[in-house]
mmCIF file of C-alpha atoms and ligand atoms in Angstrom:
data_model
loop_
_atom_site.group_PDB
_atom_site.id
_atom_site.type_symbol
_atom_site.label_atom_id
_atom_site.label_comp_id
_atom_site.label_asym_id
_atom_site.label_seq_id
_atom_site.Cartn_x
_atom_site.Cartn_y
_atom_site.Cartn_z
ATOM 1 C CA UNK M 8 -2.161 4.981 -6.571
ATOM 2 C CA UNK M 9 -3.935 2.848 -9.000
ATOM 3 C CA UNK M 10 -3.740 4.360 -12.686
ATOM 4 C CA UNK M 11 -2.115 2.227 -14.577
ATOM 5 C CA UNK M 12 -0.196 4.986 -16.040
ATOM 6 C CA UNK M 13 1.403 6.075 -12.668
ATOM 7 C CA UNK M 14 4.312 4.020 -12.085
ATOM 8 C CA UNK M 15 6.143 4.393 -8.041
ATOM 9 C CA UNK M 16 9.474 3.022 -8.222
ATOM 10 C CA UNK M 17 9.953 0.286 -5.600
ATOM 11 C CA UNK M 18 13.232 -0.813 -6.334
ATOM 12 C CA UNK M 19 15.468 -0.461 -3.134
ATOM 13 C CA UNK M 20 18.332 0.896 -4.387
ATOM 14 C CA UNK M 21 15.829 3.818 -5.561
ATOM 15 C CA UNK M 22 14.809 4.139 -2.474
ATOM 16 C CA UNK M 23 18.098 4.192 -1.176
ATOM 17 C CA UNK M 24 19.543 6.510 -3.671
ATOM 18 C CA UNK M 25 16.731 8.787 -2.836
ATOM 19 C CA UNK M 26 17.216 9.020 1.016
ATOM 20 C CA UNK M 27 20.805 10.387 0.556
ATOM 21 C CA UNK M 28 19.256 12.943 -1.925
ATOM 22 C CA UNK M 29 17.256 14.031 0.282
ATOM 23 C CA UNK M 30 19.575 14.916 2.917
ATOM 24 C CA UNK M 31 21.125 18.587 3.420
ATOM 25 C CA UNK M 32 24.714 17.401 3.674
ATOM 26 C CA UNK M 33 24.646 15.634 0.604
ATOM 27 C CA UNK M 34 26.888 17.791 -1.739
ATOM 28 C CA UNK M 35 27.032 18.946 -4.969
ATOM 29 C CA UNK M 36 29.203 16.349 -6.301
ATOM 30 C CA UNK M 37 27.740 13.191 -4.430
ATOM 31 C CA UNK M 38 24.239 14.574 -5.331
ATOM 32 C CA UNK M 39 24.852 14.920 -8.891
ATOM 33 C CA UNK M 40 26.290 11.215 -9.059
ATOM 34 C CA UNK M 41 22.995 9.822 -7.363
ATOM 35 C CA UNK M 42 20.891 12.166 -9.461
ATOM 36 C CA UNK M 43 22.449 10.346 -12.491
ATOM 37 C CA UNK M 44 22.345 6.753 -10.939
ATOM 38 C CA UNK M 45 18.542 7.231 -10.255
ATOM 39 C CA UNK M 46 17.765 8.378 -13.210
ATOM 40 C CA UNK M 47 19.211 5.058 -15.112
ATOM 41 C CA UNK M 48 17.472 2.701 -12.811
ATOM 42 C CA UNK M 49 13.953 4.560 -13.409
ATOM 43 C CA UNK M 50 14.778 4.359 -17.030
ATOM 44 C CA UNK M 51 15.282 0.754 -16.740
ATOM 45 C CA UNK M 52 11.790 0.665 -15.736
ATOM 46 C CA UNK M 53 10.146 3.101 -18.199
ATOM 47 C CA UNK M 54 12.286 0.976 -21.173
ATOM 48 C CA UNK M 55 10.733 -2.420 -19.958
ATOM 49 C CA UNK M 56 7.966 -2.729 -22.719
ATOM 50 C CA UNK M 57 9.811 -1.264 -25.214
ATOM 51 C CA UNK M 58 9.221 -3.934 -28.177
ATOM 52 C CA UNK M 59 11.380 -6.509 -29.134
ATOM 53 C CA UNK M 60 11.980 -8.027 -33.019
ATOM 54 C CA UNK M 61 14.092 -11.318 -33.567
ATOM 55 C CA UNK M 62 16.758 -11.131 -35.509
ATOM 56 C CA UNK M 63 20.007 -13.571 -37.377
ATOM 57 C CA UNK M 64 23.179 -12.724 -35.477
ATOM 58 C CA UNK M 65 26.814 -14.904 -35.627
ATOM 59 C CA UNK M 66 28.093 -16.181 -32.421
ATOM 60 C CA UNK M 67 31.628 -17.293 -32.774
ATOM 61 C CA UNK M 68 30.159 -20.703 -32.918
ATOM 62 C CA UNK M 69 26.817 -21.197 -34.470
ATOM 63 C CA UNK M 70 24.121 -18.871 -36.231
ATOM 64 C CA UNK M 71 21.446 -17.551 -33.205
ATOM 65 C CA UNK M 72 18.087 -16.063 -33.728
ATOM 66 C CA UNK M 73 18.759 -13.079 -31.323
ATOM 67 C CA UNK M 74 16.138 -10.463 -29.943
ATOM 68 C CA UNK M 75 16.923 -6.624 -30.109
ATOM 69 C CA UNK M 76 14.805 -3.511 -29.483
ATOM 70 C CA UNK M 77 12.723 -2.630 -32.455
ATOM 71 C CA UNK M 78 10.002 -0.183 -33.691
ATOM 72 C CA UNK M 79 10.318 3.777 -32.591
ATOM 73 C CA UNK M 80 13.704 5.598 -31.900
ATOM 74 C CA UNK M 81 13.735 7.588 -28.179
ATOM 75 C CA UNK M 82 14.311 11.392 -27.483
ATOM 76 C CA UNK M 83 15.214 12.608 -24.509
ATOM 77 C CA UNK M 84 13.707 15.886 -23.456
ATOM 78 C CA UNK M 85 15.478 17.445 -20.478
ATOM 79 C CA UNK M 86 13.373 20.476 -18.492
ATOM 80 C CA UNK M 87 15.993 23.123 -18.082
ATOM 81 C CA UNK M 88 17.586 23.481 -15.429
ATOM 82 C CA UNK M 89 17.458 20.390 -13.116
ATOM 83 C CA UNK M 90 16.456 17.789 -16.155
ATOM 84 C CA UNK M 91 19.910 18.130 -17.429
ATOM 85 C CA UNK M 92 20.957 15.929 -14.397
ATOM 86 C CA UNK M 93 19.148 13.073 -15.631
ATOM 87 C CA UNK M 94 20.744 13.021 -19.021
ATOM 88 C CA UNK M 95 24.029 11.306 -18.466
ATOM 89 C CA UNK M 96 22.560 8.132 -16.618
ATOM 90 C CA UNK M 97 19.847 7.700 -19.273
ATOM 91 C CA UNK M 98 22.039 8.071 -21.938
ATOM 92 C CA UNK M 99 24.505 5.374 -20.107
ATOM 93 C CA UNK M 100 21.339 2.767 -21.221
ATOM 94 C CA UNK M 101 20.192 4.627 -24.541
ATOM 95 C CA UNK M 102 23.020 6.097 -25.889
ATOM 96 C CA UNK M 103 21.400 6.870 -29.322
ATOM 97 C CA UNK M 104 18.655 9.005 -28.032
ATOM 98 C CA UNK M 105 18.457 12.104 -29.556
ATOM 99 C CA UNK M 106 18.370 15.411 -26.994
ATOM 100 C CA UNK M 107 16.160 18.122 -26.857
ATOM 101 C CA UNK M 108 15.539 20.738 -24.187
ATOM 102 C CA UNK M 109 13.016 23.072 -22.836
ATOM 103 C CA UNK M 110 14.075 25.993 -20.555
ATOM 104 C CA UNK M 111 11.570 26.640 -18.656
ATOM 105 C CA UNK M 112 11.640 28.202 -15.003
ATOM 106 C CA UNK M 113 8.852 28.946 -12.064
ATOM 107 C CA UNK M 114 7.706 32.103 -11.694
ATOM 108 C CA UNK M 115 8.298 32.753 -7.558
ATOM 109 C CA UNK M 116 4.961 34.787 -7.404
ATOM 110 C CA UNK M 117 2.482 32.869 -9.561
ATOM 111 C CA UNK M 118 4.376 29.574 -9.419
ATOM 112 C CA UNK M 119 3.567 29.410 -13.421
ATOM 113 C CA UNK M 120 6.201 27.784 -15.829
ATOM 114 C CA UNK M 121 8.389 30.767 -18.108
ATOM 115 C CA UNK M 122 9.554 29.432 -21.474
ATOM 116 C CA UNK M 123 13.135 30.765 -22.300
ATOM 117 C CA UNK M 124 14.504 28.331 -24.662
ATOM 118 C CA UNK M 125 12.944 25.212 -26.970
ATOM 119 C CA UNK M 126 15.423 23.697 -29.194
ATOM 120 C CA UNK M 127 13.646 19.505 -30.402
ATOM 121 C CA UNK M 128 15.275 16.788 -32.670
ATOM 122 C CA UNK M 129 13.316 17.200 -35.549
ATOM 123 C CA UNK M 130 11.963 13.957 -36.497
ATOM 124 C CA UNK M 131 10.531 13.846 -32.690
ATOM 125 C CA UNK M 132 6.861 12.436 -34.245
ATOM 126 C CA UNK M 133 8.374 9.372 -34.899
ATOM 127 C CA UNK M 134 9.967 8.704 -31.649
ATOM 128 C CA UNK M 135 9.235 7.859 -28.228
ATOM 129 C CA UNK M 136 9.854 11.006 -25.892
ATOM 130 C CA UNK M 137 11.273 11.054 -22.263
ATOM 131 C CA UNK M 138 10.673 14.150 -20.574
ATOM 132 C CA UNK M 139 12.794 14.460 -17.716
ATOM 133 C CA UNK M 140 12.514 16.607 -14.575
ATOM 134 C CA UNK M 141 14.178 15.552 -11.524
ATOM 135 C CA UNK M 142 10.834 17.478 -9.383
ATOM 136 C CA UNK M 143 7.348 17.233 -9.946
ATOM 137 C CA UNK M 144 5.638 19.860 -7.749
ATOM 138 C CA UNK M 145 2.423 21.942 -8.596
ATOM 139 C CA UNK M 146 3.142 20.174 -12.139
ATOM 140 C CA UNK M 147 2.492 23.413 -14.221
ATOM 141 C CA UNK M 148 6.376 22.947 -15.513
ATOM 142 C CA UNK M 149 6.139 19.753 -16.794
ATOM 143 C CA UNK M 150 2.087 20.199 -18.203
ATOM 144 C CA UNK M 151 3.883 23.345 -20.193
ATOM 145 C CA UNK M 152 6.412 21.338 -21.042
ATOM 146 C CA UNK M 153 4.778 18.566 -22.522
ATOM 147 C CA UNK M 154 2.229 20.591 -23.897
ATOM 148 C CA UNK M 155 4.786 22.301 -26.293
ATOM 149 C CA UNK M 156 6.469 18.601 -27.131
ATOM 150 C CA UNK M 157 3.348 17.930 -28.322
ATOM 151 C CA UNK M 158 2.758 20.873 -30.358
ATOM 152 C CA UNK M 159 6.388 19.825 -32.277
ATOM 153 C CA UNK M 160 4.489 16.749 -32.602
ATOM 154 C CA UNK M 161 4.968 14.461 -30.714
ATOM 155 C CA UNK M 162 2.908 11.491 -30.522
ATOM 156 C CA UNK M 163 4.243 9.141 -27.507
ATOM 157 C CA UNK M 164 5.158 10.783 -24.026
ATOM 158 C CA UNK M 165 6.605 9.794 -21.001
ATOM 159 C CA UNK M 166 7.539 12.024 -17.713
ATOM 160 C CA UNK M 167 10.560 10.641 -15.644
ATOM 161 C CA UNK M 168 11.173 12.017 -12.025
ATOM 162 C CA UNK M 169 12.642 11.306 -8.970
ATOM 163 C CA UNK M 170 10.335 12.947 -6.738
ATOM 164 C CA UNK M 171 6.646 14.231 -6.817
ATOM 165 C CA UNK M 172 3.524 15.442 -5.336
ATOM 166 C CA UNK M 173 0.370 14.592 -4.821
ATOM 167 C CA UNK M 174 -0.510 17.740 -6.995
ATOM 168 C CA UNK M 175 1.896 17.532 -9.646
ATOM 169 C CA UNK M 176 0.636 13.784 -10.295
ATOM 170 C CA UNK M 177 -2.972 14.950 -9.916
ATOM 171 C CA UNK M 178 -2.308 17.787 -13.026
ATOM 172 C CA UNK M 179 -0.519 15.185 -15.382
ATOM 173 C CA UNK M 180 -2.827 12.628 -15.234
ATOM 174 C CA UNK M 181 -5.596 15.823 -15.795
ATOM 175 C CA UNK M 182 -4.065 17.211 -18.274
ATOM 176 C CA UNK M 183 -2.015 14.626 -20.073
ATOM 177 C CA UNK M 184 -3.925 11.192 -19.531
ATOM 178 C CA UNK M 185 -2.059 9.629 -22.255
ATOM 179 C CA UNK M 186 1.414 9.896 -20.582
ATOM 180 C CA UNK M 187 2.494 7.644 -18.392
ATOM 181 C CA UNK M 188 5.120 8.812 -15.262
ATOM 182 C CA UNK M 189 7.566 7.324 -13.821
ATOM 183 C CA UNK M 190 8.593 8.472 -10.391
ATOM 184 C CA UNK M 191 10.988 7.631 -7.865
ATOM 185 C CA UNK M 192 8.712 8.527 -4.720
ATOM 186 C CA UNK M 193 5.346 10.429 -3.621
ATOM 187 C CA UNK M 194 6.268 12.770 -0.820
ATOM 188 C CA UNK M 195 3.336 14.437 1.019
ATOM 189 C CA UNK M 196 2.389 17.600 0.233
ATOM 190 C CA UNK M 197 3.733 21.173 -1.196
ATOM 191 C CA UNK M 198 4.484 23.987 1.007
ATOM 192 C CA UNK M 199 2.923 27.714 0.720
ATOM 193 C CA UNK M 200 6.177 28.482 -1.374
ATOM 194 C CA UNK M 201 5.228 25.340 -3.888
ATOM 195 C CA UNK M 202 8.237 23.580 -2.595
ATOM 196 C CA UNK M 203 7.837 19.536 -2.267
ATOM 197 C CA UNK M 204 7.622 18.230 1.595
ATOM 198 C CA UNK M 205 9.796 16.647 2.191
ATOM 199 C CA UNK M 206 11.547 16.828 -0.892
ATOM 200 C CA UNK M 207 15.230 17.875 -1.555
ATOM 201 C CA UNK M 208 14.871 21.089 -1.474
ATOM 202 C CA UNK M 209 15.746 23.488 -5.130
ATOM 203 C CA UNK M 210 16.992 20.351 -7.351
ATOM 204 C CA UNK M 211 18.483 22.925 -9.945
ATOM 205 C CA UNK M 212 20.555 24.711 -7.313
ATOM 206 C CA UNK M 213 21.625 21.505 -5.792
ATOM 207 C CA UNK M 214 22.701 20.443 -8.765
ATOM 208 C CA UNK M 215 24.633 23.675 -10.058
ATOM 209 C CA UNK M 216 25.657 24.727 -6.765
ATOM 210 C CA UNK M 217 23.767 27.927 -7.056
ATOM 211 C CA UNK M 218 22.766 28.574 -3.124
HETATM 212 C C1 PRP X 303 12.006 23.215 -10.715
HETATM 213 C C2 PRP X 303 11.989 21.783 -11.165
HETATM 214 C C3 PRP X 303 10.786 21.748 -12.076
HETATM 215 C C4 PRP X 303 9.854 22.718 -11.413
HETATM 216 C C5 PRP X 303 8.816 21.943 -10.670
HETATM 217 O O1 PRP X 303 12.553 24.050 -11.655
HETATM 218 O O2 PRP X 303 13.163 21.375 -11.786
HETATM 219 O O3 PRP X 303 11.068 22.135 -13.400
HETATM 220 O O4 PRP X 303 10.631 23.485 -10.488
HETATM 221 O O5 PRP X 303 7.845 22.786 -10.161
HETATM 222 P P1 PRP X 303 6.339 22.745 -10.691
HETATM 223 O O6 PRP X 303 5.951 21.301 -10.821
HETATM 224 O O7 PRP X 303 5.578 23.448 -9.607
HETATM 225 O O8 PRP X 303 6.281 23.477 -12.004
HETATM 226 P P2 PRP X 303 12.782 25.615 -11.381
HETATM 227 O O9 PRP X 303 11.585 26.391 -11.834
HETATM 228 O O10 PRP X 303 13.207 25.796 -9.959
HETATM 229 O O11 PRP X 303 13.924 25.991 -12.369
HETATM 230 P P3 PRP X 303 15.464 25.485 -12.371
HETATM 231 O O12 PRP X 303 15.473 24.011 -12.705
HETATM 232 O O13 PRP X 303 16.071 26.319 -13.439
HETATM 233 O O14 PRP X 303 16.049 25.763 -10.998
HETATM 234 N N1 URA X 304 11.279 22.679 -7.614
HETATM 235 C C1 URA X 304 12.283 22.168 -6.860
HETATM 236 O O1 URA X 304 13.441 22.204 -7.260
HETATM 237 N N2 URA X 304 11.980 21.654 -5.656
HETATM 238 C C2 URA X 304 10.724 21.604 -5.199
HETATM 239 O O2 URA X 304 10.523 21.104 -4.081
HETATM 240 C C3 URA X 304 9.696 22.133 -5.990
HETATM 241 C C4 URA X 304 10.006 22.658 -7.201
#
């Protein structure tokens, strides 16, 4: 993969996290803890060029120029259900991110995103955006999704998952060439049911215990 605005994760404890995800034994409880642990660590990477400004700060013993993140305030834009997952462990590194969400599920049939619920911070033009979405399949979820965060106006974009297709990379970078994503892994291929092989199965009912 060799747009710059496709970032794999290679960190080993991302990989590691991921494997156990993965697995069918892995329960609700374990799985939500990793899905929250993965999610920091690939936010660690998508905050790495996040700008910088010098400032004065008091040390017990002298006066320090100090660095500290400047410029644009972050959002945090969860896709109903499984994004919620996500939250907690990128909060845990930017606590003062504002929260939106998006409710949107996939139609069974078609496989196209349904919009049931939009609530956005409303100053979200001024701030950097993470959309998060623990599965990027066909991609039609998050396009839709992002495609309404910018109609709210938002300016700066970036998609965080854990795992993705092929496809679902393919339609972002289409679709959305000025967001960058940041995944945990590329799996192979989607099955005739638009699931992710070999995935983790239904992230949202792994997460909420719903099968
Ligand atoms: C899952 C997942 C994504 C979407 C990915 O949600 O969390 O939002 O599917 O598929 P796509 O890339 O083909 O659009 P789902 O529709 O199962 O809803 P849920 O999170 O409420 O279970
Ligand atoms: N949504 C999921 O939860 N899992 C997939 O594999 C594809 C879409």
């Amino acid at each position: 993969m060799d747009n710059k605005k496709v970032h794999i994760m290679q960190h080993p404890l991302i990989k590691h996290k991921i494997s156990y995800l993965r697995n069918k034994n892995t329960g609700t409880k374990i799985f939500n803890e990793l899905v929250s642990e993965i999610a920091m660590l690939i936010c660690y990477e998508a905050t790495r060029n996040l700008p910088l400004q010098t400032v004065e700060i008091e040390t017990p013993l002298a006066v320090a120029k100090a660095e500290v993140i400047s410029g644009k305030k972050m959002a945090i834009i969860p896709i109903l259900r499984a994004g919620l997952g996500m939250v907690e462990g990128v909060k845990t590194l930017v606590p003062n991110a504002k929260v939106g969400h998006i409710g949107l599920y996939r139609d069974e049939k078609t496989l196209q995103p349904v919009q049931y619920y939009c609530k956005m911070p409303p100053d979200i033009d001024r701030r950097d955006v993470f959309v998060l979405d623990p599965m990027l399949a066909t991609g039609g979820s998050a396009a839709a999704a992002i495609q309404f965060i910018k109609d709210y106006g938002a300016k700066s974009i970036k998609l965080m998952c854990i795992i993705a297709a092929p496809e679902g990379i393919k339609k972002i970078t289409e679709t959305h060439p000025d967001v960058e994503i940041f995944c945990g892994v590329v799996d192979t291929c989607l099955n005739e049911y638009g699931y992710i092989v070999p995935g983790l199965g239904d992230a949202g009912d792994r997460i909420f215990g719903t099968k």
